[in-house]
Amino acid sequence: DIQMTQSPSSLSASVGDRVIITCRASQDIDNNLVWFHQQPGRAPKSLMFAASSLQSGVPSRFTGSGSGTDFTLTISSLQPEDFGTYYCHQYKTYPLTFGGGTKVEIK
Amino acid sequence: EVQLVESGGGLVQPGGSLRLSCAASGFTFSDNFMDWVRQAPGKGLEWVGRSRNKAKSYTTQYAASVNGRFTVSRDESKNSLYLQMNSLKTDDTAVYYCVRAGLQGGLYIMDVWGQGTTVTVSS
């Protein structure tokens, strides 16, 4: 199985800060990576697919990059609605797997 | 509007069975892959199983943790996805999400999630 490792596991940042979350795959997944955002008590929402393609309706302050085993999600200017947990997910091979999550708190 | 609405969750004893349903609307159900993903209390996301689309004969794929106990199926006439869960264990306690995997960039990728239904396995 492909293991997905996210870092950090949690962070606290202020509104307007630049935030970077990383995701590492245990083997090459090309660019077959999605980023999801989940607010407490709600279903996850897709932000990015193919590592760097923004889902329709997602603000442009979110950018994704990477290929192979190392990926990043950057929020250029953190907004209050960005709190919650971010998950990366690989769809290169079965079983489909997720990272453990990065919890973002607003200072 | 694309919508997924899960139902059927509840409290069940270890060793028991439960069937979850997911009513889909707003898109061509037969064209898309569909997934079940679960989230144990306070934990991360875990993929459970997949139903491929009609073109792929609705074939299925499962996580090792549920293989042989859970079955994903569809009723095309009702635009509904199902998860039959047998031999339930306390570790199966979770919120279960129905997820559409739509075609993007030539691959089927999870893109729209239902609100989830809660399954509690306890004596």
Short mmCIF file of C-alpha atoms in Angstrom, two decimals:
data_model
loop_
_atom_site.label_atom_id
_atom_site.label_comp_id
_atom_site.label_asym_id
_atom_site.label_seq_id
_atom_site.Cartn_x
_atom_site.Cartn_y
_atom_site.Cartn_z
CA ASP A 1 0.00 0.00 0.00
CA ILE A 2 1.12 3.58 -0.64
CA GLN A 3 1.57 5.47 2.63
CA MET A 4 0.86 9.21 2.60
CA THR A 5 2.63 11.27 5.26
CA GLN A 6 1.60 14.86 5.94
CA SER A 7 3.47 17.51 7.86
CA PRO A 8 2.97 19.29 10.06
CA SER A 9 0.17 17.43 11.83
CA SER A 10 -1.13 20.76 13.11
CA LEU A 11 -0.35 24.44 12.87
CA SER A 12 -1.61 27.76 14.14
CA ALA A 13 -1.45 30.84 11.94
CA SER A 14 -2.88 34.33 11.71
CA VAL A 15 -5.26 35.69 9.09
CA GLY A 16 -3.17 36.87 6.15
CA ASP A 17 -0.31 34.45 6.80
CA ARG A 18 1.11 32.19 4.13
CA VAL A 19 0.63 28.53 5.05
CA ILE A 20 2.41 25.54 3.52
CA ILE A 21 1.38 21.91 4.06
CA THR A 22 3.45 19.04 2.73
CA CYS A 23 2.52 15.50 1.74
CA ARG A 24 4.97 12.71 0.96
CA ALA A 25 4.07 9.44 -0.75
CA SER A 26 5.95 6.21 0.05
CA GLN A 27 6.34 5.56 -3.69
CA ASP A 28 6.02 7.45 -6.96
CA ILE A 29 2.42 8.50 -7.66
CA ASP A 30 3.17 10.83 -10.61
CA ASN A 31 0.75 13.73 -10.09
CA ASN A 32 -2.19 11.56 -8.98
CA LEU A 33 -2.94 13.58 -5.85
CA VAL A 34 -5.98 15.38 -4.46
CA TRP A 35 -6.17 17.87 -1.60
CA PHE A 36 -9.32 17.98 0.55
CA HIS A 37 -10.41 20.46 3.22
CA GLN A 38 -12.71 19.43 6.05
CA GLN A 39 -14.30 21.76 8.59
CA PRO A 40 -15.46 20.25 11.91
CA GLY A 41 -18.72 18.32 11.59
CA ARG A 42 -18.80 18.67 7.82
CA ALA A 43 -17.90 16.51 4.84
CA PRO A 44 -14.56 17.02 3.11
CA LYS A 45 -14.46 19.31 0.11
CA SER A 46 -12.12 18.88 -2.85
CA LEU A 47 -9.66 21.73 -3.41
CA MET A 48 -7.19 20.43 -5.96
CA PHE A 49 -6.75 17.43 -8.26
CA ALA A 50 -3.82 16.24 -10.35
CA ALA A 51 -1.64 17.87 -7.68
CA SER A 52 -1.97 21.39 -9.05
CA SER A 53 -5.35 21.79 -10.79
CA LEU A 54 -7.79 23.94 -8.86
CA GLN A 55 -11.32 22.58 -8.49
CA SER A 56 -14.06 24.84 -9.85
CA GLY A 57 -15.09 27.48 -7.33
CA VAL A 58 -12.01 27.16 -5.12
CA PRO A 59 -10.30 30.52 -4.37
CA SER A 60 -7.05 31.23 -6.16
CA ARG A 61 -5.20 31.70 -2.85
CA PHE A 62 -4.86 27.89 -2.87
CA THR A 63 -2.07 26.45 -4.99
CA GLY A 64 -0.69 22.94 -5.27
CA SER A 65 2.60 21.67 -6.56
CA GLY A 66 4.74 18.57 -6.76
CA SER A 67 5.09 15.32 -8.60
CA GLY A 68 6.45 11.88 -7.83
CA THR A 69 6.63 11.60 -4.05
CA ASP A 70 6.67 15.17 -2.70
CA PHE A 71 3.76 17.60 -2.80
CA THR A 72 2.78 20.90 -1.23
CA LEU A 73 -0.43 22.82 -0.68
CA THR A 74 0.05 26.56 -0.20
CA ILE A 75 -2.49 29.04 1.09
CA SER A 76 -1.12 32.43 0.08
CA SER A 77 -3.17 34.51 2.53
CA LEU A 78 -5.01 32.55 5.24
CA GLN A 79 -8.67 33.45 5.70
CA PRO A 80 -10.94 32.68 8.70
CA GLU A 81 -12.92 30.12 6.67
CA ASP A 82 -9.73 28.15 5.97
CA PHE A 83 -9.62 26.61 9.45
CA GLY A 84 -10.09 22.87 9.65
CA THR A 85 -8.17 19.81 8.55
CA TYR A 86 -6.47 19.28 5.20
CA TYR A 87 -5.96 15.81 3.73
CA CYS A 88 -3.95 14.64 0.76
CA HIS A 89 -5.14 11.57 -1.15
CA GLN A 90 -3.45 9.42 -3.79
CA TYR A 91 -5.42 7.78 -6.59
CA LYS A 92 -2.49 6.21 -8.44
CA THR A 93 -3.14 2.68 -7.20
CA TYR A 94 -5.47 0.60 -5.06
CA PRO A 95 -5.99 0.69 -2.19
CA LEU A 96 -6.74 4.40 -2.39
CA THR A 97 -5.10 6.09 0.59
CA PHE A 98 -5.16 9.37 2.49
CA GLY A 99 -2.64 11.30 4.52
CA GLY A 100 -3.21 11.59 8.26
CA GLY A 101 -4.32 15.20 8.02
CA THR A 102 -3.01 18.65 8.92
CA LYS A 103 -5.16 20.61 11.36
CA VAL A 104 -5.05 24.37 10.74
CA GLU A 105 -6.09 26.66 13.56
CA ILE A 106 -6.55 30.39 13.28
CA LYS A 107 -4.67 32.43 15.90
CA GLU B 1 -26.85 20.59 -8.55
CA VAL B 2 -24.90 17.43 -7.76
CA GLN B 3 -26.21 15.89 -4.55
CA LEU B 4 -25.48 12.74 -2.55
CA VAL B 5 -27.67 11.82 0.41
CA GLU B 6 -26.73 8.90 2.64
CA SER B 7 -29.08 7.00 4.94
CA GLY B 8 -29.27 3.77 6.89
CA GLY B 9 -26.78 4.40 9.67
CA GLY B 10 -27.47 3.43 13.26
CA LEU B 11 -26.49 1.33 16.23
CA VAL B 12 -25.72 -2.35 15.63
CA GLN B 13 -24.20 -5.08 17.75
CA PRO B 14 -20.84 -6.67 16.92
CA GLY B 15 -21.36 -9.43 14.38
CA GLY B 16 -24.48 -7.77 13.02
CA SER B 17 -25.32 -6.35 9.60
CA LEU B 18 -26.39 -3.01 8.21
CA ARG B 19 -27.07 -1.62 4.74
CA LEU B 20 -26.27 1.97 3.89
CA SER B 21 -27.87 3.78 0.97
CA CYS B 22 -26.80 6.81 -1.04
CA ALA B 23 -29.28 8.63 -3.28
CA ALA B 24 -27.56 10.46 -6.13
CA SER B 25 -28.95 13.32 -8.19
CA GLY B 26 -27.81 16.09 -10.50
CA PHE B 27 -25.47 13.99 -12.66
CA THR B 28 -25.40 10.87 -14.83
CA PHE B 29 -25.03 8.21 -12.17
CA SER B 30 -24.07 5.38 -14.52
CA ASP B 31 -21.16 7.34 -16.02
CA ASN B 32 -19.31 7.86 -12.75
CA PHE B 33 -17.33 5.75 -10.33
CA MET B 34 -18.66 5.86 -6.77
CA ASP B 35 -16.82 5.36 -3.48
CA TRP B 36 -17.52 4.79 0.18
CA VAL B 37 -15.09 6.50 2.57
CA ARG B 38 -15.30 6.34 6.36
CA GLN B 39 -14.02 8.38 9.25
CA ALA B 40 -13.76 6.92 12.75
CA PRO B 41 -14.45 9.36 15.63
CA GLY B 42 -11.61 11.86 15.86
CA LYS B 43 -9.62 10.08 13.14
CA GLY B 44 -8.70 10.58 9.51
CA LEU B 45 -10.25 9.35 6.28
CA GLU B 46 -10.20 5.71 5.17
CA TRP B 47 -11.30 4.49 1.74
CA VAL B 48 -13.69 1.53 2.04
CA GLY B 49 -14.70 0.48 -1.45
CA ARG B 50 -15.52 1.50 -5.02
CA SER B 51 -18.07 0.76 -7.71
CA ARG B 52 -16.79 1.51 -11.19
CA ASN B 53 -19.17 2.83 -13.84
CA LYS B 54 -21.50 1.06 -16.26
CA ALA B 55 -18.83 1.03 -18.98
CA LYS B 56 -16.66 -0.96 -16.56
CA SER B 57 -19.60 -3.27 -15.71
CA TYR B 58 -19.93 -1.79 -12.23
CA THR B 59 -16.98 -3.84 -11.03
CA THR B 60 -15.90 -3.29 -7.44
CA GLN B 61 -12.74 -2.86 -5.38
CA TYR B 62 -12.32 -2.98 -1.59
CA ALA B 63 -9.96 -2.07 1.19
CA ALA B 64 -8.34 -5.10 2.83
CA SER B 65 -9.96 -4.23 6.17
CA VAL B 66 -13.48 -4.82 4.79
CA ASN B 67 -12.88 -7.26 1.93
CA GLY B 68 -15.17 -10.27 2.30
CA ARG B 69 -17.43 -8.50 4.81
CA PHE B 70 -18.66 -5.43 2.89
CA THR B 71 -20.29 -5.27 -0.55
CA VAL B 72 -20.78 -2.18 -2.73
CA SER B 73 -23.64 -2.30 -5.21
CA ARG B 74 -25.86 -0.02 -7.28
CA ASP B 75 -29.43 0.23 -8.47
CA GLU B 76 -29.27 2.20 -11.72
CA SER B 77 -33.06 2.57 -11.86
CA LYS B 78 -33.03 4.35 -8.50
CA ASN B 79 -29.75 6.24 -8.96
CA SER B 80 -28.66 4.69 -5.69
CA LEU B 81 -25.45 3.28 -4.27
CA TYR B 82 -25.42 0.78 -1.42
CA LEU B 83 -22.96 -0.57 1.14
CA GLN B 84 -23.93 -3.91 2.64
CA MET B 85 -21.93 -4.39 5.85
CA ASN B 86 -21.80 -7.85 7.46
CA SER B 87 -19.87 -9.27 10.41
CA LEU B 88 -19.50 -5.79 11.83
CA LYS B 89 -16.74 -5.06 14.33
CA THR B 90 -16.35 -2.26 16.85
CA ASP B 91 -13.55 -0.89 14.61
CA ASP B 92 -16.16 -0.27 11.90
CA THR B 93 -17.68 2.52 14.00
CA ALA B 94 -17.43 5.64 11.84
CA VAL B 95 -19.18 8.24 9.74
CA TYR B 96 -19.61 6.72 6.28
CA TYR B 97 -19.48 9.04 3.29
CA CYS B 98 -20.75 8.38 -0.20
CA VAL B 99 -18.41 10.04 -2.71
CA ARG B 100 -18.66 10.58 -6.45
CA ALA B 101 -15.47 9.93 -8.41
CA GLY B 102 -15.86 11.97 -11.56
CA LEU B 103 -13.77 11.92 -14.70
CA GLN B 104 -11.09 14.58 -14.50
CA GLY B 105 -7.90 14.62 -16.50
CA GLY B 106 -8.68 11.15 -17.86
CA LEU B 107 -9.01 9.48 -14.45
CA TYR B 108 -11.85 9.02 -11.97
CA ILE B 109 -11.20 11.22 -8.96
CA MET B 110 -13.21 11.79 -5.77
CA ASP B 111 -14.87 15.18 -6.15
CA VAL B 112 -18.30 15.40 -4.48
CA TRP B 113 -19.14 14.09 -0.99
CA GLY B 114 -22.41 13.38 0.76
CA GLN B 115 -23.06 14.60 4.30
CA GLY B 116 -22.34 11.19 5.81
CA THR B 117 -24.25 8.69 7.94
CA THR B 118 -23.09 7.44 11.34
CA VAL B 119 -22.59 3.76 12.10
CA THR B 120 -21.97 2.69 15.69
CA VAL B 121 -21.01 -0.91 16.43
CA SER B 122 -21.40 -1.61 20.11
CA SER B 123 -22.93 -4.12 22.49
#
